[in-house]
CSV table of C-alpha atoms and ligand atoms in Angstrom, one decimal:
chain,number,residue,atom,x,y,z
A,1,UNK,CA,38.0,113.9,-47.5
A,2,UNK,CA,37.9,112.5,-43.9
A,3,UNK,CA,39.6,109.6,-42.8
A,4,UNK,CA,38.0,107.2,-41.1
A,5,UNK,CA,40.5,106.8,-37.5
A,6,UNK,CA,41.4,103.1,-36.9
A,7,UNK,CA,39.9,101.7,-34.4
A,8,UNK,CA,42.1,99.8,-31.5
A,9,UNK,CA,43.0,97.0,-29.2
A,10,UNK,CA,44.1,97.3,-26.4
A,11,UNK,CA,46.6,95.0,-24.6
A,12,UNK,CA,47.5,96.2,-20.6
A,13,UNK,CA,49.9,94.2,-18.7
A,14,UNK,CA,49.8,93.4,-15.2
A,15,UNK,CA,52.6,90.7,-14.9
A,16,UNK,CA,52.4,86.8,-14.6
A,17,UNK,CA,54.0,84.2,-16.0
A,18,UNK,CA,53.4,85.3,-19.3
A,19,UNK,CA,56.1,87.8,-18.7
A,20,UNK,CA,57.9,85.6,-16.4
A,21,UNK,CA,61.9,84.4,-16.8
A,22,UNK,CA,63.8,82.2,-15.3
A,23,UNK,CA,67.6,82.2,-15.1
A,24,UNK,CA,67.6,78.4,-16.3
A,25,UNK,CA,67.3,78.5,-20.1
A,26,UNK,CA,63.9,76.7,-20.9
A,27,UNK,CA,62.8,75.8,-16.8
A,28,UNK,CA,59.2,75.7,-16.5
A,29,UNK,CA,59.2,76.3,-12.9
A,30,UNK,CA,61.2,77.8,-10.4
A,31,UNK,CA,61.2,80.7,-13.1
A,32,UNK,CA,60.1,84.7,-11.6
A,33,UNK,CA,57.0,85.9,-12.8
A,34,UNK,CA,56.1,89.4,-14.0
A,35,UNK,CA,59.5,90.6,-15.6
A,36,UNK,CA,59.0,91.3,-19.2
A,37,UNK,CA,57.1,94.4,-20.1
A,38,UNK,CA,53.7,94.1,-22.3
A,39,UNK,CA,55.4,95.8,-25.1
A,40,UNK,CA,58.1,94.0,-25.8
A,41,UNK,CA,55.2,90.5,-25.1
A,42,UNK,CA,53.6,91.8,-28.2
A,43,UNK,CA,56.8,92.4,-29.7
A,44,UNK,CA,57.6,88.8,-29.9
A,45,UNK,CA,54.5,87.9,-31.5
A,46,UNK,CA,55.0,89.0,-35.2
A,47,UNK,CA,51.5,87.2,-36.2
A,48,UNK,CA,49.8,89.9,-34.0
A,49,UNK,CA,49.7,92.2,-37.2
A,50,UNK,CA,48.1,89.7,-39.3
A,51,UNK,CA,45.2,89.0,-36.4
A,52,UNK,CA,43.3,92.0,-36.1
A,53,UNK,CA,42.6,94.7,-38.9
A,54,UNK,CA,43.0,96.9,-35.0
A,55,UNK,CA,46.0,98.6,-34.3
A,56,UNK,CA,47.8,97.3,-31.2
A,57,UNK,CA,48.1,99.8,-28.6
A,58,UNK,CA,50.1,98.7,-25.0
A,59,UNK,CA,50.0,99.9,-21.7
A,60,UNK,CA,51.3,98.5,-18.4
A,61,UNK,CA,48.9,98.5,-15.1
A,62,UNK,CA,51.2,96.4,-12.7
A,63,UNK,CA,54.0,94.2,-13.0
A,64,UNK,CA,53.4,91.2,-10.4
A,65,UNK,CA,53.1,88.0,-9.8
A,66,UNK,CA,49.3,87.5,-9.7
A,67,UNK,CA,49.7,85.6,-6.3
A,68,UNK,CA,50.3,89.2,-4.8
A,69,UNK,CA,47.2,90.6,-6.4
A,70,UNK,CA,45.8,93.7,-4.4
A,71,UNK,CA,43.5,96.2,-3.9
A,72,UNK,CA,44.7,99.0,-5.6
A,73,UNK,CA,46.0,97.2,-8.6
A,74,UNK,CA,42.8,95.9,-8.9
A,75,UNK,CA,41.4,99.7,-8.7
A,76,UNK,CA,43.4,100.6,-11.6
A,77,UNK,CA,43.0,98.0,-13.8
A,78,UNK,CA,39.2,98.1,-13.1
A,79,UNK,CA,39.7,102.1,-14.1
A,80,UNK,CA,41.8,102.1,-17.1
A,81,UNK,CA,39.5,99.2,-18.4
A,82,UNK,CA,36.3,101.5,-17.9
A,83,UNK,CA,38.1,104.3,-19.3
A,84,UNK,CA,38.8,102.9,-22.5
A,85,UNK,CA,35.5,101.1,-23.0
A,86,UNK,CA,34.2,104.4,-23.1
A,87,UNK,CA,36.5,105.5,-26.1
A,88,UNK,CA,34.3,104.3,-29.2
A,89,UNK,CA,37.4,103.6,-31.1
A,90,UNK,CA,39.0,100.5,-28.6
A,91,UNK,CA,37.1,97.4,-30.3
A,92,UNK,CA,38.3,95.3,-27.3
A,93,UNK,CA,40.8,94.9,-24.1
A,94,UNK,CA,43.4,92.5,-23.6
A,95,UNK,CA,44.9,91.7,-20.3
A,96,UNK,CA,47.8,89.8,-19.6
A,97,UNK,CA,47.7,88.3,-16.2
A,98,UNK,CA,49.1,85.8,-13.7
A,99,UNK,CA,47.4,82.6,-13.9
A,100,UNK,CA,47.2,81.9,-9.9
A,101,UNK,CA,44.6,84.8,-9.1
A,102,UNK,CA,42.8,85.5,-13.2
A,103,UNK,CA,39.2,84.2,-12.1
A,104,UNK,CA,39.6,86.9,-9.0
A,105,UNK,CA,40.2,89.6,-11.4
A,106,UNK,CA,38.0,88.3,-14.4
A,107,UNK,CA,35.0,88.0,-11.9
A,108,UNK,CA,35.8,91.9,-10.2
A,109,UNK,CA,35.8,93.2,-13.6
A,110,UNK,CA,32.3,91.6,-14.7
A,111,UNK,CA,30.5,93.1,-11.3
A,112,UNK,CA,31.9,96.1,-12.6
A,113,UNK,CA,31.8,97.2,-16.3
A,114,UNK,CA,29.2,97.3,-18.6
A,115,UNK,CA,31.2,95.8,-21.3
A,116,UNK,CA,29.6,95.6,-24.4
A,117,UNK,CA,33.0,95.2,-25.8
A,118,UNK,CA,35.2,92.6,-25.4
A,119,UNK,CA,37.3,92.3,-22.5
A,120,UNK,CA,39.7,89.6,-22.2
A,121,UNK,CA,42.0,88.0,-20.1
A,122,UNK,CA,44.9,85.9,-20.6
A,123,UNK,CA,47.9,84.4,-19.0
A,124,UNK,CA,50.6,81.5,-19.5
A,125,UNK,CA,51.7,78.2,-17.8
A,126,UNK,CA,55.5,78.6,-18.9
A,127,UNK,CA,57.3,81.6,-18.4
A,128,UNK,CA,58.4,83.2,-21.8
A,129,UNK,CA,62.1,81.6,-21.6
A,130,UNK,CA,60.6,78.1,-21.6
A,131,UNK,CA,61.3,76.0,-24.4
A,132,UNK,CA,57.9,76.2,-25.6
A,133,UNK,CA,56.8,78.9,-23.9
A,134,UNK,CA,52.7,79.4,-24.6
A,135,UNK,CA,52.1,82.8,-23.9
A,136,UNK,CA,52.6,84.1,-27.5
A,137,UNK,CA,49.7,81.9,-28.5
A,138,UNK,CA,47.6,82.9,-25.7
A,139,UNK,CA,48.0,86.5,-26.4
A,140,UNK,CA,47.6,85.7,-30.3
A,141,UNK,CA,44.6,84.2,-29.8
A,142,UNK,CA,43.6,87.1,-27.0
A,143,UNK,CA,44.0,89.6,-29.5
A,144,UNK,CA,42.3,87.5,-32.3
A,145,UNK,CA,39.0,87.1,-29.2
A,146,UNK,CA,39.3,90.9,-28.7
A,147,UNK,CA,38.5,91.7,-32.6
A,148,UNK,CA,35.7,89.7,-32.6
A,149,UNK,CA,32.8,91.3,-33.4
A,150,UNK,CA,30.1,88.9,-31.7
A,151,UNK,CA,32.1,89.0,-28.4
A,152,UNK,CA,31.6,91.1,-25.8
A,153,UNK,CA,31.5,90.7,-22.2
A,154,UNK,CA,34.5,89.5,-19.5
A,155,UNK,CA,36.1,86.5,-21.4
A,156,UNK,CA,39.9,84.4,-20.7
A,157,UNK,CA,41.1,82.2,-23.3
A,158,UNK,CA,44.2,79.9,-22.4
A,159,UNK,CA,45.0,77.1,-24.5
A,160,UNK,CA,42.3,77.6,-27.2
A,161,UNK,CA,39.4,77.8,-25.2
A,162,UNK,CA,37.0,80.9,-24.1
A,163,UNK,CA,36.3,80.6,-20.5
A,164,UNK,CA,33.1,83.0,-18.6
A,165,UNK,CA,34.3,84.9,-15.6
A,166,UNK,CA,31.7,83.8,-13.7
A,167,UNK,CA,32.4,79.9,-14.1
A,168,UNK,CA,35.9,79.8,-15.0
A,169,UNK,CA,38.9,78.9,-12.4
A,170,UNK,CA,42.2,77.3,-12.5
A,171,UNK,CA,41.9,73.7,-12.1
A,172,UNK,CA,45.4,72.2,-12.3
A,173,UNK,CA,48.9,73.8,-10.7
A,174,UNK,CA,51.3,72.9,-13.9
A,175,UNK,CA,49.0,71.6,-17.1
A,176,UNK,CA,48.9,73.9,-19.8
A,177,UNK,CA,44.9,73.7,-20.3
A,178,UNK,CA,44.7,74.6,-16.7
A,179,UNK,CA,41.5,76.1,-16.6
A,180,UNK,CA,37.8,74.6,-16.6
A,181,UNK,CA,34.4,76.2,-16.3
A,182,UNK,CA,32.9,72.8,-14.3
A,183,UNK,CA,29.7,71.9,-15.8
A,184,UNK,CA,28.6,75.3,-17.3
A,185,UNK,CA,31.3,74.4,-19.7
A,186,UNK,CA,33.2,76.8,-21.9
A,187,UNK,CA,31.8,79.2,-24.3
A,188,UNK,CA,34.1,78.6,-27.5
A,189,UNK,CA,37.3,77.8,-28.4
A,190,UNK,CA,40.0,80.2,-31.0
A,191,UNK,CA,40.9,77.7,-33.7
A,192,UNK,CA,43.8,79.0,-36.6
A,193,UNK,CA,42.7,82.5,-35.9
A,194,UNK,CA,39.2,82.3,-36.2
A,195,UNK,CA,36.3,82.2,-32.8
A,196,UNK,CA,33.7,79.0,-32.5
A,197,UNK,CA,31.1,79.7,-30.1
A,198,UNK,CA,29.7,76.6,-28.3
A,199,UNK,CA,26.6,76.7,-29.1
A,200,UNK,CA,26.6,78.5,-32.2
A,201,UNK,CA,26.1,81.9,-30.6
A,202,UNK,CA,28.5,84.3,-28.8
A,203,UNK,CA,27.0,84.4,-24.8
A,204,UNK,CA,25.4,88.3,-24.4
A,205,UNK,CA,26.8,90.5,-21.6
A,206,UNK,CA,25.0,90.4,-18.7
A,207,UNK,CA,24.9,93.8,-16.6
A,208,UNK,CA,27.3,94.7,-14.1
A,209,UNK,CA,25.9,95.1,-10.4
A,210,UNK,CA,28.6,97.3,-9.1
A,211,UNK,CA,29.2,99.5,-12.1
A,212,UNK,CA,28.6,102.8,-9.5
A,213,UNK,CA,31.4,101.6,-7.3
A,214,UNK,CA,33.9,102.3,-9.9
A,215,UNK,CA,34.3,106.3,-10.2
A,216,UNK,CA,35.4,106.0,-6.3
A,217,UNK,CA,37.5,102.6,-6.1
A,218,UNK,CA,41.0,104.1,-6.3
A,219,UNK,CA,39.7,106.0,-3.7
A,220,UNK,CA,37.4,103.1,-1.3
A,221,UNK,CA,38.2,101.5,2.0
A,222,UNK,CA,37.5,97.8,0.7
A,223,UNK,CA,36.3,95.9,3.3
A,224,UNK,CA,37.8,93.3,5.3
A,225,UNK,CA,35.6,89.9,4.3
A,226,UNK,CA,37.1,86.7,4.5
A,227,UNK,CA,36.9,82.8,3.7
A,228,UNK,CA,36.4,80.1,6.4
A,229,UNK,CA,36.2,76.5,5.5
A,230,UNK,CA,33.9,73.8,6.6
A,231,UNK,CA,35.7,70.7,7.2
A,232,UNK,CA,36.3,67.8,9.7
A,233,UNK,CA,37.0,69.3,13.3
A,234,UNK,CA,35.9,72.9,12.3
A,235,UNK,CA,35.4,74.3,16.0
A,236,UNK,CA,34.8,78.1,14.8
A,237,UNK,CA,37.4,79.6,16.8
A,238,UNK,CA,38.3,81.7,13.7
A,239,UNK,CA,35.3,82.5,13.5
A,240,UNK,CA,35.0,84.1,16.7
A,241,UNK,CA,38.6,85.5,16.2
A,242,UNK,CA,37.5,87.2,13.0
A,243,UNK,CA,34.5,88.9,14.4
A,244,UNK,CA,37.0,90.4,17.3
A,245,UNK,CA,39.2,91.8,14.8
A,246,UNK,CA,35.9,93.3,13.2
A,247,UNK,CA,35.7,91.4,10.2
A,248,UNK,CA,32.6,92.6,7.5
A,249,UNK,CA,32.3,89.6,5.7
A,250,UNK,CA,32.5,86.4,6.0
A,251,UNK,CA,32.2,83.5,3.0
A,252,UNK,CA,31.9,79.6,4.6
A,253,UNK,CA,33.2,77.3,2.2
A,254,UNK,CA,30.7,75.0,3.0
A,255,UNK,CA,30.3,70.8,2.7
A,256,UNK,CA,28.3,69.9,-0.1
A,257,UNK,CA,24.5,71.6,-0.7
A,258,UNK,CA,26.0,74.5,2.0
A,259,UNK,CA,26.1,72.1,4.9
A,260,UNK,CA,28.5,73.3,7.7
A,261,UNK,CA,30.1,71.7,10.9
A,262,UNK,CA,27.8,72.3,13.6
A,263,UNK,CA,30.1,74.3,15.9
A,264,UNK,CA,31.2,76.3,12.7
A,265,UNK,CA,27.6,76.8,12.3
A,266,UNK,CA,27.3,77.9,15.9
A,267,UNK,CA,29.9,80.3,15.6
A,268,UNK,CA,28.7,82.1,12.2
A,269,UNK,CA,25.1,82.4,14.0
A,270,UNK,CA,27.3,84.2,16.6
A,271,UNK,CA,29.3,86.7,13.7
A,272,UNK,CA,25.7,87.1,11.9
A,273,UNK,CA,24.3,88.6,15.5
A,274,UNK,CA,27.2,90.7,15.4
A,275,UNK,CA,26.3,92.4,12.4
A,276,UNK,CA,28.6,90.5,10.2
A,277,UNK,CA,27.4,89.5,6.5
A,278,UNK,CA,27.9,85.6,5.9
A,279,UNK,CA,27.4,83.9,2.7
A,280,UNK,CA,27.8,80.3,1.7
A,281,UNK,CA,29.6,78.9,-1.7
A,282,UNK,CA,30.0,75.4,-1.8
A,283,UNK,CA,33.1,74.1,-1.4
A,284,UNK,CA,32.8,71.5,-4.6
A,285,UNK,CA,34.4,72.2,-7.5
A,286,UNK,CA,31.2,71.6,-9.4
A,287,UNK,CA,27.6,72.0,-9.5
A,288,UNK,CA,25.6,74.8,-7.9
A,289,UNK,CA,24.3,74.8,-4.3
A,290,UNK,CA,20.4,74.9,-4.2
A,291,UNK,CA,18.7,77.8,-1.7
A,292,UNK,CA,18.3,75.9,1.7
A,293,UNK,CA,15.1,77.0,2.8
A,294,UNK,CA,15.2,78.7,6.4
A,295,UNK,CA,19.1,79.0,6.3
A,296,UNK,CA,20.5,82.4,8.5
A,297,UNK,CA,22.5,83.7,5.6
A,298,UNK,CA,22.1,84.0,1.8
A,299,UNK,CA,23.8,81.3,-0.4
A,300,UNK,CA,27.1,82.8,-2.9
A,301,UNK,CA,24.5,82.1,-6.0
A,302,UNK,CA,26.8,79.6,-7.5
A,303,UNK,CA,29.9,81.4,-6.7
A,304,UNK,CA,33.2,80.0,-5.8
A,305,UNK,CA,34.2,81.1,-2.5
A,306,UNK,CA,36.8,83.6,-3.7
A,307,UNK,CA,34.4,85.1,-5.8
A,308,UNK,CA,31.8,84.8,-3.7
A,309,UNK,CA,34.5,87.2,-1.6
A,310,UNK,CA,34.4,89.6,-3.9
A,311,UNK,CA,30.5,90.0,-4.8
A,312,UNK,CA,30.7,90.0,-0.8
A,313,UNK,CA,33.4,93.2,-0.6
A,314,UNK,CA,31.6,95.2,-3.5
A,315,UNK,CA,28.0,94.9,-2.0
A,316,UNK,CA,29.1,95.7,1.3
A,317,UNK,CA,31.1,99.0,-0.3
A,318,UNK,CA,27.4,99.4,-2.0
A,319,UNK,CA,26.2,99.3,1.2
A,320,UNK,CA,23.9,97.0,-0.4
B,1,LIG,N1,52.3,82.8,-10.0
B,1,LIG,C1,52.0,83.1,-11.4
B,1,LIG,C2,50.9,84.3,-11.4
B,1,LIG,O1,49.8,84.0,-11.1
B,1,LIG,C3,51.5,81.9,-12.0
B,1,LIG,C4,51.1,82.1,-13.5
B,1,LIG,O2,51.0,83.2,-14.0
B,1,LIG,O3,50.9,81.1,-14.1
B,1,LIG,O4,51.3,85.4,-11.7
């Protein structure tokens, strides 16, 4: 008789606060983030067993706080993530992350697998010694995400709610419901265990552009690109400084519908002649910049800024 192998979750660590301590029994701040290793996370989370009919499987990427996010710990989370996706018996990922940087890393991740399997993030406001620390619910209801068989796709849930990686971002430096997804709104919620999609309907996973990047990203030069803000008295100087340093890529965080300060303006027509790539995200929290007709660079498609950075970095290792 065969026996039918169990399938899996799982859960790889990269730090944050939700395996953070602080020396000050039950502080909430002033705590060090990235101390407590994944294992013993799900270790302290008996009700795990009783969430998934999955066995639990742990494995740390990086242990950091997610302010220090880099390259290369983005390459192998990117890589172990792809690696088990591609193992039919892994129903879904869970990673535990920092809070400060998770839209960075939940965006990378959907330009780069094809994730017809769920793949989610989550993180913590209060570092496991807090009094009421809220990682273990995070992760319970993570794990509980991960087993669902209508999800798929790049996901984060913190504080009961499913977030997108394309419209999610951290929206508030201490509340425990820090994150929002703006006016696209959230996709669901985890209530007592169980997944309500808004809607009715779990979202479908979109493609990934950049899935042919991934076999060589341990390995890729990423490209410098970086972020310049539009505001009052913008003269473009770091602009111009940029390009002499030989930036790639350049993201305005622009006023508004993509406006720009003139002389900022000036001095990106000077990077684009260059040869540098510029896009423009709007620098509102909300809404999505319409195309300006006629405008010298392409628009970040409703990107933030930082992840309008990344798209940025990837196409221009696609040499797209
Ligand atoms: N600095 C921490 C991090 O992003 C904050 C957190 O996890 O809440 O790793």
């Amino acid at each position: 008789m065969q026996v039918a192998a169990t399938r899996k979750i799982v859960v790889l660590g990269t730090g944050g606060t939700i395996a953070g301590t602080s020396s000050v029994a039950g502080a909430n701040v002033g705590y060090t983030a990235g101390q407590i290793g994944v294992q013993q996370l799900l270790a302290a989370v008996p009700a795990l067993a009783q969430a998934s009919p999955c066995n639990l499987e742990a494995e740390q990427i990086a242990q950091i706080d997610s302010k220090d996010m880099d390259f290369s710990v983005w390459a192998r989370l990117a890589g172990r993530c792809a690696q088990h996706l591609a193992d039919p018996l892994v129903a879904g990922i869970v990673i535990t992350h920092g809070t400060d940087t998770l839209e960075e890393t939940a965006w990378l991740l959907r330009e780069l697998l094809a994730a017809s399997r769920p793949v989610v993030l989550t993180c913590a406001m209060r570092p496991a010694t807090a009094l009421v620390p809220d990682g273990p619910q995070n992760l319970l209801d993570a794990v509980t995400l991960a087993a669902e068989p209508s999800a798929c796709g790049v996901l984060m849930v913190a504080a009961g709610v499913v977030h997108g990686a394309r419209a999610v971002s951290k929206v508030h430096p201490l509340r425990l419901d820090a994150f929002a997804s703006g006016d696209e709104g959230s996709l669901g919620w985890v209530e007592a265990g169980r997944v309500r999609w808004a809607h009715g309907r779990a979202p479908a996973v979109t493609a990934p552009r950049h899935a042919a990047l991934l076999p060589g990203l341990a390995t890729a030069a990423w490209p410098r690109v970086e972020i310049v803000h539009s505001h009052a008295g913008a003269d473009g100087c770091v602009v111009d400084w940029l390009v002499d340093k030989g930036v790639r890529g350049i993201v305005v965080a622009a006023t508004g519908n993509g406006t720009l300060h003139r002389a900022l303006e000036a001095a990106l027509a000077r990077a684009v002649a260059a040869g540098v790539a510029v896009r423009a995200a709007s620098r509102c929290p909300e809404g999505r910049m319409l195309a300006i007709e006629g405008a010298p660079w392409r628009d970040a498609e409703g990107l933030s800024p930082v992840k309008a950075r990344i798209s940025l970095m990837l196409e221009l290792m696609d040499g797209a």
